[in-house]
């Protein structure tokens, strides 16, 4: 039964993330090229957060009977992470091996490595944050600070991605690692706190 619950949640997570990425891609197409990167980061943050919370609330509305709500959150996170990697990172990984690299990153590390690392870090964040937020949305409002922190960390991940291009790839990677560490620690704290 638990496996089927996780499968349903994973499918829902994949669909919601696919919708988010599709909307972001459409926004990318209509924006003037000189402003795409800066405006896209804002749209990415807003659209993905709205769709993520809508998905969490919706899936819980239909799955209140689930005994392990954290399993639902984990499934949503896995689904979103898989969709993120397949739709977003894999095409960039393929493009970054050519002469006309899509990302203007550090040639010493290599574009392939940076894109793959970013995808890994983002996937860790998605899985942990979905798992934690699924629990937090079922708790009282005094725990809203945790939700705010997770949303802020998502914004920080997007900023780290921009830093990879315009500031320093080393600073961007360091920030992503720091965000992942904070996210994992917070997730374990929340899972321990709500273990009963």
mmCIF file with all atom_site columns, C-alpha atoms in Angstrom:
data_model
loop_
_atom_site.group_PDB
_atom_site.id
_atom_site.type_symbol
_atom_site.label_atom_id
_atom_site.label_alt_id
_atom_site.label_comp_id
_atom_site.label_asym_id
_atom_site.label_entity_id
_atom_site.label_seq_id
_atom_site.pdbx_PDB_ins_code
_atom_site.Cartn_x
_atom_site.Cartn_y
_atom_site.Cartn_z
_atom_site.occupancy
_atom_site.B_iso_or_equiv
_atom_site.pdbx_formal_charge
_atom_site.auth_seq_id
_atom_site.auth_comp_id
_atom_site.auth_asym_id
_atom_site.auth_atom_id
_atom_site.pdbx_PDB_model_num
ATOM 1   C CA . UNK A 1 1   ? 0.000  0.000  0.000   1.00 0.00 ? 1   UNK A CA 1
ATOM 2   C CA . UNK A 1 2   ? 2.790  2.402  0.878   1.00 0.00 ? 2   UNK A CA 1
ATOM 3   C CA . UNK A 1 3   ? 4.472  1.800  -2.468  1.00 0.00 ? 3   UNK A CA 1
ATOM 4   C CA . UNK A 1 4   ? 1.289  2.717  -4.334  1.00 0.00 ? 4   UNK A CA 1
ATOM 5   C CA . UNK A 1 5   ? 0.935  5.875  -2.240  1.00 0.00 ? 5   UNK A CA 1
ATOM 6   C CA . UNK A 1 6   ? 4.460  6.934  -3.075  1.00 0.00 ? 6   UNK A CA 1
ATOM 7   C CA . UNK A 1 7   ? 3.889  6.155  -6.758  1.00 0.00 ? 7   UNK A CA 1
ATOM 8   C CA . UNK A 1 8   ? 0.772  8.340  -6.860  1.00 0.00 ? 8   UNK A CA 1
ATOM 9   C CA . UNK A 1 9   ? 2.593  11.161 -5.101  1.00 0.00 ? 9   UNK A CA 1
ATOM 10  C CA . UNK A 1 10  ? 5.597  10.852 -7.429  1.00 0.00 ? 10  UNK A CA 1
ATOM 11  C CA . UNK A 1 11  ? 3.371  11.094 -10.489 1.00 0.00 ? 11  UNK A CA 1
ATOM 12  C CA . UNK A 1 12  ? 1.646  14.155 -9.026  1.00 0.00 ? 12  UNK A CA 1
ATOM 13  C CA . UNK A 1 13  ? 5.021  15.725 -8.266  1.00 0.00 ? 13  UNK A CA 1
ATOM 14  C CA . UNK A 1 14  ? 6.263  15.077 -11.789 1.00 0.00 ? 14  UNK A CA 1
ATOM 15  C CA . UNK A 1 15  ? 3.146  16.551 -13.367 1.00 0.00 ? 15  UNK A CA 1
ATOM 16  C CA . UNK A 1 16  ? 3.227  19.665 -11.187 1.00 0.00 ? 16  UNK A CA 1
ATOM 17  C CA . UNK A 1 17  ? 6.915  20.248 -11.866 1.00 0.00 ? 17  UNK A CA 1
ATOM 18  C CA . UNK A 1 18  ? 6.430  19.675 -15.579 1.00 0.00 ? 18  UNK A CA 1
ATOM 19  C CA . UNK A 1 19  ? 3.711  22.328 -15.557 1.00 0.00 ? 19  UNK A CA 1
ATOM 20  C CA . UNK A 1 20  ? 6.015  24.721 -13.719 1.00 0.00 ? 20  UNK A CA 1
ATOM 21  C CA . UNK A 1 21  ? 8.892  24.162 -16.153 1.00 0.00 ? 21  UNK A CA 1
ATOM 22  C CA . UNK A 1 22  ? 6.554  24.510 -19.139 1.00 0.00 ? 22  UNK A CA 1
ATOM 23  C CA . UNK A 1 23  ? 5.239  27.851 -17.909 1.00 0.00 ? 23  UNK A CA 1
ATOM 24  C CA . UNK A 1 24  ? 8.777  29.056 -17.243 1.00 0.00 ? 24  UNK A CA 1
ATOM 25  C CA . UNK A 1 25  ? 9.823  27.978 -20.741 1.00 0.00 ? 25  UNK A CA 1
ATOM 26  C CA . UNK A 1 26  ? 6.940  29.932 -22.270 1.00 0.00 ? 26  UNK A CA 1
ATOM 27  C CA . UNK A 1 27  ? 7.952  33.003 -20.274 1.00 0.00 ? 27  UNK A CA 1
ATOM 28  C CA . UNK A 1 28  ? 11.515 32.539 -21.546 1.00 0.00 ? 28  UNK A CA 1
ATOM 29  C CA . UNK A 1 29  ? 10.302 32.629 -25.153 1.00 0.00 ? 29  UNK A CA 1
ATOM 30  C CA . UNK A 1 30  ? 8.399  35.908 -24.869 1.00 0.00 ? 30  UNK A CA 1
ATOM 31  C CA . UNK A 1 31  ? 10.939 37.900 -22.849 1.00 0.00 ? 31  UNK A CA 1
ATOM 32  C CA . UNK A 1 32  ? 13.448 40.234 -24.504 1.00 0.00 ? 32  UNK A CA 1
ATOM 33  C CA . UNK A 1 33  ? 16.799 38.440 -24.607 1.00 0.00 ? 33  UNK A CA 1
ATOM 34  C CA . UNK A 1 34  ? 18.686 41.098 -22.631 1.00 0.00 ? 34  UNK A CA 1
ATOM 35  C CA . UNK A 1 35  ? 16.321 40.714 -19.676 1.00 0.00 ? 35  UNK A CA 1
ATOM 36  C CA . UNK A 1 36  ? 15.647 36.987 -19.751 1.00 0.00 ? 36  UNK A CA 1
ATOM 37  C CA . UNK A 1 37  ? 18.034 35.838 -17.048 1.00 0.00 ? 37  UNK A CA 1
ATOM 38  C CA . UNK A 1 38  ? 17.014 38.436 -14.468 1.00 0.00 ? 38  UNK A CA 1
ATOM 39  C CA . UNK A 1 39  ? 13.259 38.256 -14.989 1.00 0.00 ? 39  UNK A CA 1
ATOM 40  C CA . UNK A 1 40  ? 13.275 34.477 -15.377 1.00 0.00 ? 40  UNK A CA 1
ATOM 41  C CA . UNK A 1 41  ? 14.773 34.035 -11.917 1.00 0.00 ? 41  UNK A CA 1
ATOM 42  C CA . UNK A 1 42  ? 11.804 35.893 -10.416 1.00 0.00 ? 42  UNK A CA 1
ATOM 43  C CA . UNK A 1 43  ? 9.253  33.983 -12.473 1.00 0.00 ? 43  UNK A CA 1
ATOM 44  C CA . UNK A 1 44  ? 10.963 30.690 -11.610 1.00 0.00 ? 44  UNK A CA 1
ATOM 45  C CA . UNK A 1 45  ? 10.724 31.441 -7.914  1.00 0.00 ? 45  UNK A CA 1
ATOM 46  C CA . UNK A 1 46  ? 7.085  32.573 -7.963  1.00 0.00 ? 46  UNK A CA 1
ATOM 47  C CA . UNK A 1 47  ? 5.705  29.971 -10.368 1.00 0.00 ? 47  UNK A CA 1
ATOM 48  C CA . UNK A 1 48  ? 7.409  26.944 -8.829  1.00 0.00 ? 48  UNK A CA 1
ATOM 49  C CA . UNK A 1 49  ? 6.456  27.933 -5.273  1.00 0.00 ? 49  UNK A CA 1
ATOM 50  C CA . UNK A 1 50  ? 2.808  28.549 -6.188  1.00 0.00 ? 50  UNK A CA 1
ATOM 51  C CA . UNK A 1 51  ? 2.569  25.243 -8.042  1.00 0.00 ? 51  UNK A CA 1
ATOM 52  C CA . UNK A 1 52  ? 4.435  23.380 -5.318  1.00 0.00 ? 52  UNK A CA 1
ATOM 53  C CA . UNK A 1 53  ? 2.161  24.529 -2.497  1.00 0.00 ? 53  UNK A CA 1
ATOM 54  C CA . UNK A 1 54  ? -0.934 24.066 -4.660  1.00 0.00 ? 54  UNK A CA 1
ATOM 55  C CA . UNK A 1 55  ? 0.161  20.493 -5.370  1.00 0.00 ? 55  UNK A CA 1
ATOM 56  C CA . UNK A 1 56  ? 0.869  19.769 -1.705  1.00 0.00 ? 56  UNK A CA 1
ATOM 57  C CA . UNK A 1 57  ? -2.475 21.143 -0.577  1.00 0.00 ? 57  UNK A CA 1
ATOM 58  C CA . UNK A 1 58  ? -4.319 19.361 -3.381  1.00 0.00 ? 58  UNK A CA 1
ATOM 59  C CA . UNK A 1 59  ? -2.685 15.983 -2.825  1.00 0.00 ? 59  UNK A CA 1
ATOM 60  C CA . UNK A 1 60  ? -3.389 16.167 0.901   1.00 0.00 ? 60  UNK A CA 1
ATOM 61  C CA . UNK A 1 61  ? -7.018 17.050 0.260   1.00 0.00 ? 61  UNK A CA 1
ATOM 62  C CA . UNK A 1 62  ? -7.440 13.788 -1.620  1.00 0.00 ? 62  UNK A CA 1
ATOM 63  C CA . UNK A 1 63  ? -5.113 11.693 0.538   1.00 0.00 ? 63  UNK A CA 1
ATOM 64  C CA . UNK A 1 64  ? -6.054 12.461 4.118   1.00 0.00 ? 64  UNK A CA 1
ATOM 65  C CA . UNK A 1 65  ? -6.379 8.735  4.754   1.00 0.00 ? 65  UNK A CA 1
ATOM 66  C CA . UNK A 1 66  ? -2.641 8.189  4.206   1.00 0.00 ? 66  UNK A CA 1
ATOM 67  C CA . UNK A 1 67  ? -1.094 6.966  7.443   1.00 0.00 ? 67  UNK A CA 1
ATOM 68  C CA . UNK A 1 68  ? 2.384  8.213  6.573   1.00 0.00 ? 68  UNK A CA 1
ATOM 69  C CA . UNK A 1 69  ? 2.032  11.779 5.313   1.00 0.00 ? 69  UNK A CA 1
ATOM 70  C CA . UNK A 1 70  ? 5.801  12.080 5.068   1.00 0.00 ? 70  UNK A CA 1
ATOM 71  C CA . UNK A 1 71  ? 5.712  9.322  2.448   1.00 0.00 ? 71  UNK A CA 1
ATOM 72  C CA . UNK A 1 72  ? 3.474  11.512 0.309   1.00 0.00 ? 72  UNK A CA 1
ATOM 73  C CA . UNK A 1 73  ? 5.870  14.434 0.647   1.00 0.00 ? 73  UNK A CA 1
ATOM 74  C CA . UNK A 1 74  ? 8.823  12.225 -0.184  1.00 0.00 ? 74  UNK A CA 1
ATOM 75  C CA . UNK A 1 75  ? 7.035  10.899 -3.253  1.00 0.00 ? 75  UNK A CA 1
ATOM 76  C CA . UNK A 1 76  ? 6.231  14.419 -4.419  1.00 0.00 ? 76  UNK A CA 1
ATOM 77  C CA . UNK A 1 77  ? 9.852  15.426 -3.930  1.00 0.00 ? 77  UNK A CA 1
ATOM 78  C CA . UNK A 1 78  ? 11.161 12.449 -5.882  1.00 0.00 ? 78  UNK A CA 1
ATOM 79  C CA . UNK A 1 79  ? 8.705  13.113 -8.692  1.00 0.00 ? 79  UNK A CA 1
ATOM 80  C CA . UNK A 1 80  ? 9.658  16.780 -8.894  1.00 0.00 ? 80  UNK A CA 1
ATOM 81  C CA . UNK A 1 81  ? 13.374 15.963 -8.776  1.00 0.00 ? 81  UNK A CA 1
ATOM 82  C CA . UNK A 1 82  ? 13.109 13.364 -11.554 1.00 0.00 ? 82  UNK A CA 1
ATOM 83  C CA . UNK A 1 83  ? 11.154 15.771 -13.727 1.00 0.00 ? 83  UNK A CA 1
ATOM 84  C CA . UNK A 1 84  ? 13.653 18.556 -13.005 1.00 0.00 ? 84  UNK A CA 1
ATOM 85  C CA . UNK A 1 85  ? 16.588 16.392 -14.054 1.00 0.00 ? 85  UNK A CA 1
ATOM 86  C CA . UNK A 1 86  ? 14.970 14.925 -17.175 1.00 0.00 ? 86  UNK A CA 1
ATOM 87  C CA . UNK A 1 87  ? 13.384 18.120 -18.498 1.00 0.00 ? 87  UNK A CA 1
ATOM 88  C CA . UNK A 1 88  ? 15.860 20.725 -17.334 1.00 0.00 ? 88  UNK A CA 1
ATOM 89  C CA . UNK A 1 89  ? 19.291 19.297 -16.566 1.00 0.00 ? 89  UNK A CA 1
ATOM 90  C CA . UNK A 1 90  ? 19.674 16.503 -19.120 1.00 0.00 ? 90  UNK A CA 1
ATOM 91  C CA . UNK A 1 91  ? 19.203 18.784 -22.172 1.00 0.00 ? 91  UNK A CA 1
ATOM 92  C CA . UNK A 1 92  ? 21.702 21.252 -20.710 1.00 0.00 ? 92  UNK A CA 1
ATOM 93  C CA . UNK A 1 93  ? 24.161 18.446 -20.012 1.00 0.00 ? 93  UNK A CA 1
ATOM 94  C CA . UNK A 1 94  ? 23.971 17.410 -23.656 1.00 0.00 ? 94  UNK A CA 1
ATOM 95  C CA . UNK A 1 95  ? 24.315 20.966 -24.936 1.00 0.00 ? 95  UNK A CA 1
ATOM 96  C CA . UNK A 1 96  ? 27.184 21.841 -22.612 1.00 0.00 ? 96  UNK A CA 1
ATOM 97  C CA . UNK A 1 97  ? 29.505 19.290 -24.232 1.00 0.00 ? 97  UNK A CA 1
ATOM 98  C CA . UNK A 1 98  ? 29.534 21.119 -27.569 1.00 0.00 ? 98  UNK A CA 1
ATOM 99  C CA . UNK A 1 99  ? 31.745 23.945 -28.783 1.00 0.00 ? 99  UNK A CA 1
ATOM 100 C CA . UNK A 1 100 ? 29.029 26.576 -28.373 1.00 0.00 ? 100 UNK A CA 1
ATOM 101 C CA . UNK A 1 101 ? 28.417 26.000 -24.682 1.00 0.00 ? 101 UNK A CA 1
ATOM 102 C CA . UNK A 1 102 ? 25.096 27.132 -23.314 1.00 0.00 ? 102 UNK A CA 1
ATOM 103 C CA . UNK A 1 103 ? 26.547 28.108 -19.940 1.00 0.00 ? 103 UNK A CA 1
ATOM 104 C CA . UNK A 1 104 ? 29.442 30.568 -19.629 1.00 0.00 ? 104 UNK A CA 1
ATOM 105 C CA . UNK A 1 105 ? 31.008 28.737 -16.716 1.00 0.00 ? 105 UNK A CA 1
ATOM 106 C CA . UNK A 1 106 ? 34.500 27.980 -15.490 1.00 0.00 ? 106 UNK A CA 1
ATOM 107 C CA . UNK A 1 107 ? 36.358 25.986 -18.182 1.00 0.00 ? 107 UNK A CA 1
ATOM 108 C CA . UNK A 1 108 ? 38.635 24.372 -15.586 1.00 0.00 ? 108 UNK A CA 1
ATOM 109 C CA . UNK A 1 109 ? 35.761 22.603 -13.835 1.00 0.00 ? 109 UNK A CA 1
ATOM 110 C CA . UNK A 1 110 ? 33.817 22.132 -17.032 1.00 0.00 ? 110 UNK A CA 1
ATOM 111 C CA . UNK A 1 111 ? 30.245 22.993 -17.874 1.00 0.00 ? 111 UNK A CA 1
ATOM 112 C CA . UNK A 1 112 ? 29.131 19.356 -17.731 1.00 0.00 ? 112 UNK A CA 1
ATOM 113 C CA . UNK A 1 113 ? 30.318 18.992 -14.136 1.00 0.00 ? 113 UNK A CA 1
ATOM 114 C CA . UNK A 1 114 ? 28.730 22.238 -12.976 1.00 0.00 ? 114 UNK A CA 1
ATOM 115 C CA . UNK A 1 115 ? 25.349 21.520 -14.561 1.00 0.00 ? 115 UNK A CA 1
ATOM 116 C CA . UNK A 1 116 ? 25.312 17.975 -13.177 1.00 0.00 ? 116 UNK A CA 1
ATOM 117 C CA . UNK A 1 117 ? 26.269 19.226 -9.708  1.00 0.00 ? 117 UNK A CA 1
ATOM 118 C CA . UNK A 1 118 ? 23.594 21.918 -9.779  1.00 0.00 ? 118 UNK A CA 1
ATOM 119 C CA . UNK A 1 119 ? 20.995 19.324 -10.773 1.00 0.00 ? 119 UNK A CA 1
ATOM 120 C CA . UNK A 1 120 ? 22.059 17.053 -7.921  1.00 0.00 ? 120 UNK A CA 1
ATOM 121 C CA . UNK A 1 121 ? 21.918 19.849 -5.332  1.00 0.00 ? 121 UNK A CA 1
ATOM 122 C CA . UNK A 1 122 ? 18.531 21.036 -6.550  1.00 0.00 ? 122 UNK A CA 1
ATOM 123 C CA . UNK A 1 123 ? 17.186 17.470 -6.439  1.00 0.00 ? 123 UNK A CA 1
ATOM 124 C CA . UNK A 1 124 ? 18.318 17.043 -2.829  1.00 0.00 ? 124 UNK A CA 1
ATOM 125 C CA . UNK A 1 125 ? 16.594 20.303 -1.943  1.00 0.00 ? 125 UNK A CA 1
ATOM 126 C CA . UNK A 1 126 ? 13.360 19.302 -3.708  1.00 0.00 ? 126 UNK A CA 1
ATOM 127 C CA . UNK A 1 127 ? 13.108 15.906 -2.005  1.00 0.00 ? 127 UNK A CA 1
ATOM 128 C CA . UNK A 1 128 ? 13.894 17.250 1.478   1.00 0.00 ? 128 UNK A CA 1
ATOM 129 C CA . UNK A 1 129 ? 11.725 20.351 1.225   1.00 0.00 ? 129 UNK A CA 1
ATOM 130 C CA . UNK A 1 130 ? 8.704  18.468 -0.144  1.00 0.00 ? 130 UNK A CA 1
ATOM 131 C CA . UNK A 1 131 ? 9.004  15.920 2.661   1.00 0.00 ? 131 UNK A CA 1
ATOM 132 C CA . UNK A 1 132 ? 9.220  18.636 5.313   1.00 0.00 ? 132 UNK A CA 1
ATOM 133 C CA . UNK A 1 133 ? 6.546  20.912 3.861   1.00 0.00 ? 133 UNK A CA 1
ATOM 134 C CA . UNK A 1 134 ? 4.074  18.025 3.620   1.00 0.00 ? 134 UNK A CA 1
ATOM 135 C CA . UNK A 1 135 ? 4.392  17.637 7.396   1.00 0.00 ? 135 UNK A CA 1
ATOM 136 C CA . UNK A 1 136 ? 4.374  21.360 8.141   1.00 0.00 ? 136 UNK A CA 1
ATOM 137 C CA . UNK A 1 137 ? 1.165  21.981 6.204   1.00 0.00 ? 137 UNK A CA 1
ATOM 138 C CA . UNK A 1 138 ? -0.593 19.609 8.615   1.00 0.00 ? 138 UNK A CA 1
ATOM 139 C CA . UNK A 1 139 ? 0.630  21.414 11.705  1.00 0.00 ? 139 UNK A CA 1
ATOM 140 C CA . UNK A 1 140 ? -0.459 24.568 13.462  1.00 0.00 ? 140 UNK A CA 1
ATOM 141 C CA . UNK A 1 141 ? 0.469  28.054 12.278  1.00 0.00 ? 141 UNK A CA 1
ATOM 142 C CA . UNK A 1 142 ? 3.230  28.610 14.805  1.00 0.00 ? 142 UNK A CA 1
ATOM 143 C CA . UNK A 1 143 ? 5.444  26.407 12.622  1.00 0.00 ? 143 UNK A CA 1
ATOM 144 C CA . UNK A 1 144 ? 4.995  28.671 9.594   1.00 0.00 ? 144 UNK A CA 1
ATOM 145 C CA . UNK A 1 145 ? 8.549  29.933 10.138  1.00 0.00 ? 145 UNK A CA 1
ATOM 146 C CA . UNK A 1 146 ? 9.860  26.602 8.823   1.00 0.00 ? 146 UNK A CA 1
ATOM 147 C CA . UNK A 1 147 ? 7.862  27.011 5.625   1.00 0.00 ? 147 UNK A CA 1
ATOM 148 C CA . UNK A 1 148 ? 9.210  30.536 5.196   1.00 0.00 ? 148 UNK A CA 1
ATOM 149 C CA . UNK A 1 149 ? 12.762 29.243 5.625   1.00 0.00 ? 149 UNK A CA 1
ATOM 150 C CA . UNK A 1 150 ? 12.257 26.548 2.967   1.00 0.00 ? 150 UNK A CA 1
ATOM 151 C CA . UNK A 1 151 ? 10.837 29.091 0.529   1.00 0.00 ? 151 UNK A CA 1
ATOM 152 C CA . UNK A 1 152 ? 13.790 31.384 1.263   1.00 0.00 ? 152 UNK A CA 1
ATOM 153 C CA . UNK A 1 153 ? 16.210 28.521 0.632   1.00 0.00 ? 153 UNK A CA 1
ATOM 154 C CA . UNK A 1 154 ? 14.557 27.942 -2.740  1.00 0.00 ? 154 UNK A CA 1
ATOM 155 C CA . UNK A 1 155 ? 15.155 31.587 -3.582  1.00 0.00 ? 155 UNK A CA 1
ATOM 156 C CA . UNK A 1 156 ? 18.769 31.203 -2.467  1.00 0.00 ? 156 UNK A CA 1
ATOM 157 C CA . UNK A 1 157 ? 19.213 28.211 -4.810  1.00 0.00 ? 157 UNK A CA 1
ATOM 158 C CA . UNK A 1 158 ? 18.039 30.309 -7.743  1.00 0.00 ? 158 UNK A CA 1
ATOM 159 C CA . UNK A 1 159 ? 20.439 33.080 -6.707  1.00 0.00 ? 159 UNK A CA 1
ATOM 160 C CA . UNK A 1 160 ? 23.251 30.512 -6.529  1.00 0.00 ? 160 UNK A CA 1
ATOM 161 C CA . UNK A 1 161 ? 22.447 29.510 -10.102 1.00 0.00 ? 161 UNK A CA 1
ATOM 162 C CA . UNK A 1 162 ? 22.759 33.125 -11.224 1.00 0.00 ? 162 UNK A CA 1
ATOM 163 C CA . UNK A 1 163 ? 26.054 33.435 -9.316  1.00 0.00 ? 163 UNK A CA 1
ATOM 164 C CA . UNK A 1 164 ? 27.423 30.541 -11.374 1.00 0.00 ? 164 UNK A CA 1
ATOM 165 C CA . UNK A 1 165 ? 27.039 32.623 -14.513 1.00 0.00 ? 165 UNK A CA 1
ATOM 166 C CA . UNK A 1 166 ? 27.773 36.195 -13.472 1.00 0.00 ? 166 UNK A CA 1
ATOM 167 C CA . UNK A 1 167 ? 29.871 36.124 -10.284 1.00 0.00 ? 167 UNK A CA 1
ATOM 168 C CA . UNK A 1 168 ? 31.872 32.961 -9.598  1.00 0.00 ? 168 UNK A CA 1
ATOM 169 C CA . UNK A 1 169 ? 31.120 29.315 -10.213 1.00 0.00 ? 169 UNK A CA 1
ATOM 170 C CA . UNK A 1 170 ? 32.982 28.468 -7.004  1.00 0.00 ? 170 UNK A CA 1
ATOM 171 C CA . UNK A 1 171 ? 30.771 30.780 -4.934  1.00 0.00 ? 171 UNK A CA 1
ATOM 172 C CA . UNK A 1 172 ? 27.661 29.402 -6.639  1.00 0.00 ? 172 UNK A CA 1
ATOM 173 C CA . UNK A 1 173 ? 28.604 25.790 -5.920  1.00 0.00 ? 173 UNK A CA 1
ATOM 174 C CA . UNK A 1 174 ? 29.586 26.633 -2.331  1.00 0.00 ? 174 UNK A CA 1
ATOM 175 C CA . UNK A 1 175 ? 26.241 28.351 -1.748  1.00 0.00 ? 175 UNK A CA 1
ATOM 176 C CA . UNK A 1 176 ? 24.352 25.366 -3.181  1.00 0.00 ? 176 UNK A CA 1
ATOM 177 C CA . UNK A 1 177 ? 26.242 22.981 -0.909  1.00 0.00 ? 177 UNK A CA 1
ATOM 178 C CA . UNK A 1 178 ? 25.486 25.182 2.105   1.00 0.00 ? 178 UNK A CA 1
ATOM 179 C CA . UNK A 1 179 ? 21.792 25.314 1.180   1.00 0.00 ? 179 UNK A CA 1
ATOM 180 C CA . UNK A 1 180 ? 21.679 21.523 0.843   1.00 0.00 ? 180 UNK A CA 1
ATOM 181 C CA . UNK A 1 181 ? 23.317 21.048 4.236   1.00 0.00 ? 181 UNK A CA 1
ATOM 182 C CA . UNK A 1 182 ? 20.818 23.407 5.889   1.00 0.00 ? 182 UNK A CA 1
ATOM 183 C CA . UNK A 1 183 ? 17.900 21.732 4.099   1.00 0.00 ? 183 UNK A CA 1
ATOM 184 C CA . UNK A 1 184 ? 18.938 18.211 5.113   1.00 0.00 ? 184 UNK A CA 1
ATOM 185 C CA . UNK A 1 185 ? 19.515 19.243 8.749   1.00 0.00 ? 185 UNK A CA 1
ATOM 186 C CA . UNK A 1 186 ? 16.136 20.989 8.932   1.00 0.00 ? 186 UNK A CA 1
ATOM 187 C CA . UNK A 1 187 ? 14.411 17.982 7.396   1.00 0.00 ? 187 UNK A CA 1
ATOM 188 C CA . UNK A 1 188 ? 15.875 15.616 9.990   1.00 0.00 ? 188 UNK A CA 1
ATOM 189 C CA . UNK A 1 189 ? 14.876 18.030 12.770  1.00 0.00 ? 189 UNK A CA 1
ATOM 190 C CA . UNK A 1 190 ? 11.295 18.200 11.486  1.00 0.00 ? 190 UNK A CA 1
ATOM 191 C CA . UNK A 1 191 ? 11.067 14.429 10.992  1.00 0.00 ? 191 UNK A CA 1
ATOM 192 C CA . UNK A 1 192 ? 12.358 13.895 14.535  1.00 0.00 ? 192 UNK A CA 1
ATOM 193 C CA . UNK A 1 193 ? 10.046 16.549 15.985  1.00 0.00 ? 193 UNK A CA 1
ATOM 194 C CA . UNK A 1 194 ? 6.955  15.056 14.327  1.00 0.00 ? 194 UNK A CA 1
ATOM 195 C CA . UNK A 1 195 ? 7.947  11.397 14.627  1.00 0.00 ? 195 UNK A CA 1
ATOM 196 C CA . UNK A 1 196 ? 4.873  10.611 16.758  1.00 0.00 ? 196 UNK A CA 1
#
